[in-house]
mmCIF file of C-alpha atoms in Angstrom:
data_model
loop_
_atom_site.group_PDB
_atom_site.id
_atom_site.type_symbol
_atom_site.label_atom_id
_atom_site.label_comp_id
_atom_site.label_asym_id
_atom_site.label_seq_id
_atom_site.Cartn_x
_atom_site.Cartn_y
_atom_site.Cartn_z
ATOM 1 C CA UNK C 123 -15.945 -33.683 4.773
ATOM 2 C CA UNK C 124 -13.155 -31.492 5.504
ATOM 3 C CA UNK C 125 -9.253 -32.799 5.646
ATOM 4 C CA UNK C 126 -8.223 -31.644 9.073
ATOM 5 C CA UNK C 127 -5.604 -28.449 9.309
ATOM 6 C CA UNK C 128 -3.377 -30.256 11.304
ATOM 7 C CA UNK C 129 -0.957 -31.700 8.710
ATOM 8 C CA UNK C 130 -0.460 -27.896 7.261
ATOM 9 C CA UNK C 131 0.352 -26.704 10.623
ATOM 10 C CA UNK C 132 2.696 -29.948 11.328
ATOM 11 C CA UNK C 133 3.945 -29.355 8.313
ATOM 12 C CA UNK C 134 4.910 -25.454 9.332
ATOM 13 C CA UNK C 135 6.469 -26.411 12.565
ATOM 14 C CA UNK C 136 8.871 -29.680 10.745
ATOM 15 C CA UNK C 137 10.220 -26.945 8.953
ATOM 16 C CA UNK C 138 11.163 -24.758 11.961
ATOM 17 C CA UNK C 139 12.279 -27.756 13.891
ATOM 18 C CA UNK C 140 14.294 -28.986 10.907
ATOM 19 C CA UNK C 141 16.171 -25.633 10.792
ATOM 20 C CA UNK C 142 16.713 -26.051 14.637
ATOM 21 C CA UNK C 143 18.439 -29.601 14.096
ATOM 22 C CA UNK C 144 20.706 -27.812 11.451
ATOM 23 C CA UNK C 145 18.850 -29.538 8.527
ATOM 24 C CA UNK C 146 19.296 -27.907 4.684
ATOM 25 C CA UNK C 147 15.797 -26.787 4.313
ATOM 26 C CA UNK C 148 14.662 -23.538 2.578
ATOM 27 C CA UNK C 149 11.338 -21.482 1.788
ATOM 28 C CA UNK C 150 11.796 -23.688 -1.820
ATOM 29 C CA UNK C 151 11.107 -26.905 0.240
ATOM 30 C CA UNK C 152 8.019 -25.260 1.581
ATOM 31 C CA UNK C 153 6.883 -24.168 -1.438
ATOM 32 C CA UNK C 154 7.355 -27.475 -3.038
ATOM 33 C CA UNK C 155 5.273 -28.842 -0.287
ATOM 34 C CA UNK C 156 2.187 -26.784 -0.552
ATOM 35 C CA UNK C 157 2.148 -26.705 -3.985
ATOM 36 C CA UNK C 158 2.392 -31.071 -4.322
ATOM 37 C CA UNK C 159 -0.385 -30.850 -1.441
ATOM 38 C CA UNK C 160 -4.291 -29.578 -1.589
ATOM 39 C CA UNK C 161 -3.080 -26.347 -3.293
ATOM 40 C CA UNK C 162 -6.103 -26.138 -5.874
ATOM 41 C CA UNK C 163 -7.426 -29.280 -5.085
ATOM 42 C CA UNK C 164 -10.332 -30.047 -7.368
ATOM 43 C CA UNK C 165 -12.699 -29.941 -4.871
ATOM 44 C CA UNK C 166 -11.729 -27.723 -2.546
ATOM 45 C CA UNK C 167 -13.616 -24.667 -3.634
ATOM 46 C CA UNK C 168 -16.839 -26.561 -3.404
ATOM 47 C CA UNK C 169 -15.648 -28.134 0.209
ATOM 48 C CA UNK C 170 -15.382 -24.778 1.203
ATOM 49 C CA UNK C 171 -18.789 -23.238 0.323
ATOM 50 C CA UNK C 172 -20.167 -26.185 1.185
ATOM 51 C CA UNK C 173 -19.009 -25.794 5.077
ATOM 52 C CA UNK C 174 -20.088 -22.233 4.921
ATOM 53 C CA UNK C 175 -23.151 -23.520 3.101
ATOM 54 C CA UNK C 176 -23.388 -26.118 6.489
ATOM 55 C CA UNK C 177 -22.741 -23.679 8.956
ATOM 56 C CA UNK C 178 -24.725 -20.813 8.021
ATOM 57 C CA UNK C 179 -27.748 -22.209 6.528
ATOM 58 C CA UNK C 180 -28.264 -25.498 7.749
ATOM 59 C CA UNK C 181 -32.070 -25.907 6.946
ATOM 60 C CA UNK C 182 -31.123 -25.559 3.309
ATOM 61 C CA UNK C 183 -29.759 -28.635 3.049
ATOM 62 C CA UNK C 184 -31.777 -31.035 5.263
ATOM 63 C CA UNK C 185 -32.793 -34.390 3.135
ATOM 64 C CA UNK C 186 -36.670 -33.890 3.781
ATOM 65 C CA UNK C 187 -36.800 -30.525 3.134
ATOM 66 C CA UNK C 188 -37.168 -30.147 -0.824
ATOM 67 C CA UNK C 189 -39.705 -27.164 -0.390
ATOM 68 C CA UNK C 190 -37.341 -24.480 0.841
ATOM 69 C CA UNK C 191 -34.852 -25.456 -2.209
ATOM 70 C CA UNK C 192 -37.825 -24.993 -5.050
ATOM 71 C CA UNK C 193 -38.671 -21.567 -2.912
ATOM 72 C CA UNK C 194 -34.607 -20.660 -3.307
ATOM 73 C CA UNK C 195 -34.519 -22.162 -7.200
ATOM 74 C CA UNK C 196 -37.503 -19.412 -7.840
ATOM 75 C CA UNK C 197 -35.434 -16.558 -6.560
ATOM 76 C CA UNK C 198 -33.661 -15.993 -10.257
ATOM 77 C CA UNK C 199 -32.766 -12.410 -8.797
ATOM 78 C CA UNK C 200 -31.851 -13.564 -5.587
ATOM 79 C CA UNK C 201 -27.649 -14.246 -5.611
ATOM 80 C CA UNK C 202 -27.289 -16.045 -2.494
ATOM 81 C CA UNK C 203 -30.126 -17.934 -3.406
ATOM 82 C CA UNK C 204 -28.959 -19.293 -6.702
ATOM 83 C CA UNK C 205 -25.218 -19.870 -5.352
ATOM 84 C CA UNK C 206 -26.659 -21.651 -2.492
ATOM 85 C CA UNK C 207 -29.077 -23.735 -5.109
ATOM 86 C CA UNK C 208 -25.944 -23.884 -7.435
ATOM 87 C CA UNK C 209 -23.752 -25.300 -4.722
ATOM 88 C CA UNK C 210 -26.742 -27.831 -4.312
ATOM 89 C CA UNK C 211 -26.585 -29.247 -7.632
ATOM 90 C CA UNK C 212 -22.683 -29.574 -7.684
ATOM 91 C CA UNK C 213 -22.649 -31.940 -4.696
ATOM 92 C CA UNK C 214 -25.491 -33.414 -4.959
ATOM 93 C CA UNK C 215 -27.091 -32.015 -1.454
ATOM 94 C CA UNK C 216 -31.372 -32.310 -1.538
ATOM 95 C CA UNK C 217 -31.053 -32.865 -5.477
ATOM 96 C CA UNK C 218 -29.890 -35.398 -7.833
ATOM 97 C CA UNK C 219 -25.985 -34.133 -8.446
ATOM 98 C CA UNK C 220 -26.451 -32.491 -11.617
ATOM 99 C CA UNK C 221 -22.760 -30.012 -12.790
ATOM 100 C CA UNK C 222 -24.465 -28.355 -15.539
ATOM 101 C CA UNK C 223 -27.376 -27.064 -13.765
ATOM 102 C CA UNK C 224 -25.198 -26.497 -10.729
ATOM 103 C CA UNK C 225 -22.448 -24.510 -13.173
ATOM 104 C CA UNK C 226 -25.406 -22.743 -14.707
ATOM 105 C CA UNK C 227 -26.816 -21.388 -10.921
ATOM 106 C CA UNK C 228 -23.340 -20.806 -10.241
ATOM 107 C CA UNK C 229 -22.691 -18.680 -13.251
ATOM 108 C CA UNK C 230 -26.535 -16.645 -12.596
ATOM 109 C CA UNK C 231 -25.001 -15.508 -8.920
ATOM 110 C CA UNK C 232 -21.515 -14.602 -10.232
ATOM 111 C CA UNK C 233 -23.403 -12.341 -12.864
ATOM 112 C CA UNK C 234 -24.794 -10.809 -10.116
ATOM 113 C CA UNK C 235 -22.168 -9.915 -8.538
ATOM 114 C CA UNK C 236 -21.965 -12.539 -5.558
ATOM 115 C CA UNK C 237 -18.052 -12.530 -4.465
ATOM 116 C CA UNK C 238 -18.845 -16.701 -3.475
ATOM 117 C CA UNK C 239 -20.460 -17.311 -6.433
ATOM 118 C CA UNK C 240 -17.419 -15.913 -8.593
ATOM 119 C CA UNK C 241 -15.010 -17.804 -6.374
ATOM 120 C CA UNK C 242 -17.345 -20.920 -6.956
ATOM 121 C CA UNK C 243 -17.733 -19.727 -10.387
ATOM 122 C CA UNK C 244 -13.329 -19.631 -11.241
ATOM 123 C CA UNK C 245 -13.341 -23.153 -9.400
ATOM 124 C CA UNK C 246 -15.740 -24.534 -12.020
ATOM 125 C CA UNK C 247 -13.799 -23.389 -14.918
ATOM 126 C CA UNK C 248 -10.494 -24.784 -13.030
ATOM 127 C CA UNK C 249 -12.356 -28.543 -12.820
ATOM 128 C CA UNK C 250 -14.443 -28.511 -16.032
ATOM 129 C CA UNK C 251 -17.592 -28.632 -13.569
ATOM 130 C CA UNK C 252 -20.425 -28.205 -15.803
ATOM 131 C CA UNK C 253 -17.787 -26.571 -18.369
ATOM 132 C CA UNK C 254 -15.174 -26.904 -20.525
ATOM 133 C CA UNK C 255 -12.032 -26.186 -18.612
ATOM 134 C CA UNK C 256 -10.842 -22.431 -19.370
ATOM 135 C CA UNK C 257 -7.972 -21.458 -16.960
ATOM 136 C CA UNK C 258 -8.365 -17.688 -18.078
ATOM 137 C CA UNK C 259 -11.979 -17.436 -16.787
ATOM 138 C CA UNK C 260 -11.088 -19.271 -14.086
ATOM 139 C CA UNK C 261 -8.698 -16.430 -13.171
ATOM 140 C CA UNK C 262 -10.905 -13.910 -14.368
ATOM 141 C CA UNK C 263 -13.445 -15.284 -11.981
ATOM 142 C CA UNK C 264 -10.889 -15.575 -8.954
ATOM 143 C CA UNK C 265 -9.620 -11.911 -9.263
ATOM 144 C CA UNK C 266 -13.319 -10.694 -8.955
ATOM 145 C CA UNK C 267 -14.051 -12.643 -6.068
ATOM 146 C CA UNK C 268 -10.519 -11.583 -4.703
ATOM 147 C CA UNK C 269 -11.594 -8.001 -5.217
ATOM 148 C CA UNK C 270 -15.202 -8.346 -3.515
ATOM 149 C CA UNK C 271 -12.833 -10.122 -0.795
ATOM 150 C CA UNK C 272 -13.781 -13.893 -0.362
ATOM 151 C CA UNK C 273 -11.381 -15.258 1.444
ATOM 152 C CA UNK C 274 -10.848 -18.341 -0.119
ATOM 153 C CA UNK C 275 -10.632 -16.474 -3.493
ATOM 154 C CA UNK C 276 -7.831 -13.964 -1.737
ATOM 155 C CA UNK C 277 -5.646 -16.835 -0.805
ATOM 156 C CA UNK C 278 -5.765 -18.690 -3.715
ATOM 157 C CA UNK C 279 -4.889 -15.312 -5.995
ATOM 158 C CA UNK C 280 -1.718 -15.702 -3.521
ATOM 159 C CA UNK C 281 -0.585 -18.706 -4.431
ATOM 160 C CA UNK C 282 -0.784 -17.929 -8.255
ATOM 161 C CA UNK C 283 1.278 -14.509 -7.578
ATOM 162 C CA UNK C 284 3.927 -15.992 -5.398
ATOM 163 C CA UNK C 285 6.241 -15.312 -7.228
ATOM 164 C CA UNK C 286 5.650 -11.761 -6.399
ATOM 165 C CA UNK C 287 5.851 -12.510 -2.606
ATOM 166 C CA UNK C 288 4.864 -8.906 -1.803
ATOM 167 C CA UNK C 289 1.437 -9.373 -3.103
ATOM 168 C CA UNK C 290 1.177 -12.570 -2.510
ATOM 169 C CA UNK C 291 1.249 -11.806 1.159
ATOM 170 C CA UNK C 292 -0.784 -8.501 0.749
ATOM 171 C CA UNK C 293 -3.597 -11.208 -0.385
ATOM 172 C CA UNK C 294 -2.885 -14.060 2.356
ATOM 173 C CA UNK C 295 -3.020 -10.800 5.027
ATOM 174 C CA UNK C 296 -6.480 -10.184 3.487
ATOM 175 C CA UNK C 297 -8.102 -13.701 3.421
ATOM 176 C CA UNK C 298 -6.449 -14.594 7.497
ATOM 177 C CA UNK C 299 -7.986 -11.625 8.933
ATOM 178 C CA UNK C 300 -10.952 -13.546 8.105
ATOM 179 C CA UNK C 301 -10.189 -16.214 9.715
ATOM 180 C CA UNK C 302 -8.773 -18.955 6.634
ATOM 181 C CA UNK C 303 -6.665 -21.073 8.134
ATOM 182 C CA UNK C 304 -4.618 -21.948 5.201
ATOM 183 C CA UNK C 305 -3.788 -18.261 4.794
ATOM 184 C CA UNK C 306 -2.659 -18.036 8.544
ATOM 185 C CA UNK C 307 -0.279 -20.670 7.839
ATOM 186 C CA UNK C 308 0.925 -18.989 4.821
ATOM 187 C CA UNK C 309 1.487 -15.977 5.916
ATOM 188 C CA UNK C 310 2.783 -17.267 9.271
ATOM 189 C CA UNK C 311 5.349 -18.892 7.176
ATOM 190 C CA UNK C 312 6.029 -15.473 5.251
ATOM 191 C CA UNK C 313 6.752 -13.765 8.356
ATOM 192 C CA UNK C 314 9.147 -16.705 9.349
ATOM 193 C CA UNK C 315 11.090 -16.271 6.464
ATOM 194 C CA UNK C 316 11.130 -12.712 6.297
ATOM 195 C CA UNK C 317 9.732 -13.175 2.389
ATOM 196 C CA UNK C 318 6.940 -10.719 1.043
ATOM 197 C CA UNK C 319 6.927 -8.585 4.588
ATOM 198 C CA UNK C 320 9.510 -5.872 5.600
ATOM 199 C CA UNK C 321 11.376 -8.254 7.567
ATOM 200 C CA UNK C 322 11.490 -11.620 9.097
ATOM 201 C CA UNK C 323 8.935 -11.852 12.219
ATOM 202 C CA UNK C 324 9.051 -14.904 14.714
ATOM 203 C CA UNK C 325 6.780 -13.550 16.620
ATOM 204 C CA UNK C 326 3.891 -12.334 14.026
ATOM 205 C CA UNK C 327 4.827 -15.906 12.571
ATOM 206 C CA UNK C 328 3.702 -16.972 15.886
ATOM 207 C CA UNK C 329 1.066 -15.396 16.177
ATOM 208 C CA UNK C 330 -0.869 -16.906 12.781
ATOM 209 C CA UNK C 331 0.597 -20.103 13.122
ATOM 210 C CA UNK C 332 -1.239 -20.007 16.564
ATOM 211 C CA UNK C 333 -4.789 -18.619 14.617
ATOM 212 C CA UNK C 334 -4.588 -21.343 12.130
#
């Protein structure tokens, strides 16, 4: 479900070997790379919740096993209970895929202050998922989940302030502490380049592009 992390990190180390062989390439090439690759993809908010949604509660989204989803759908109060329902609906997991109703479960959790939900939430209103596109609550939505620090959330806030590197990195630092592999790579390649950090750092570049 998942594209592997392997072409990132290939991707980190052409450009290190490419500066070895005396090649013309710059933190601009880079740039141009991530942003023409999964950057934002459409669906990679959802992928994302959905492998936490795998990983940590598994029995929610066995095929035969509609009663624990009605007992979540009840919880109206419950936040992890209506994101998890909410991410449900968007993919289609247990339920018919339904965006509205998944948008609308979505939008419950975010309200109540769940920092996935809000991630989920900005992702939505990036796609038109059960919405009308709106870029500014999409942002809106990112920032808080940035600020309640979901990872995913943090690292994409990055990449719409890198152009402010310092920040930008201040948010990657945040998100690959956690463990998200596309902020390890980012910041790995900060540190390479000596961009957004005090100065350049092969070996903390090392380091992350080792985590990732």
């Amino acid at each position: 479900m998942y594209k592997s992390k392997k072409p990132l990190i290939a991707a980190f180390v052409a450009v290190i070997a490419s500066i070895g062989c005396g090649q013309e390439t710059t933190l601009t090439d880079y740039f141009h790379f991530r942003m023409s690759s999964n950057l934002l993809d459409p669906d990679r908010g959802l992928r994302y919740s959905l492998k936490n949604l795998h990983h940590e509660h598994p029995q929610y989204i066995a095929e035969d096993d509609m009663e624990l989803l009605v007992k979540l759908a009840k919880s109206k109060e419950d936040a992890e209970a209506q994101y998890l329902v909410g991410l449900c609906f968007l993919d289609g997991w247990v339920v018919d895929e339904d965006d509205s109703m998944g948008f609308e479960r979505i939008k419950h959790a975010a309200t109540l202050g769940h920092a996935a939900a809000q991630n989920a939430l900005g992702t939505c209103y990036h796609n038109g998922e059960g919405t009308d596109p709106n870029e500014e609550k999409a942002l809106s939505s990112w920032s808080k989940a940035a600020e309640k620090g979901d990872p995913l959330a943090q690292w994409t806030m990055g990449w719409i302030n890198y152009k402010n590197p310092e920040k930008a990195v201040s948010l990657w630092t945040q998100s690959a502490r956690q463990g998200f592999f596309d902020a390890q790579v980012d910041l790995a390649t900060a540190y390479f380049w000596g961009v957004g950090v005090p100065a350049q750092d092969i070996k903390e570049a090392y380091k992350w592009i080792t985590l990732a």
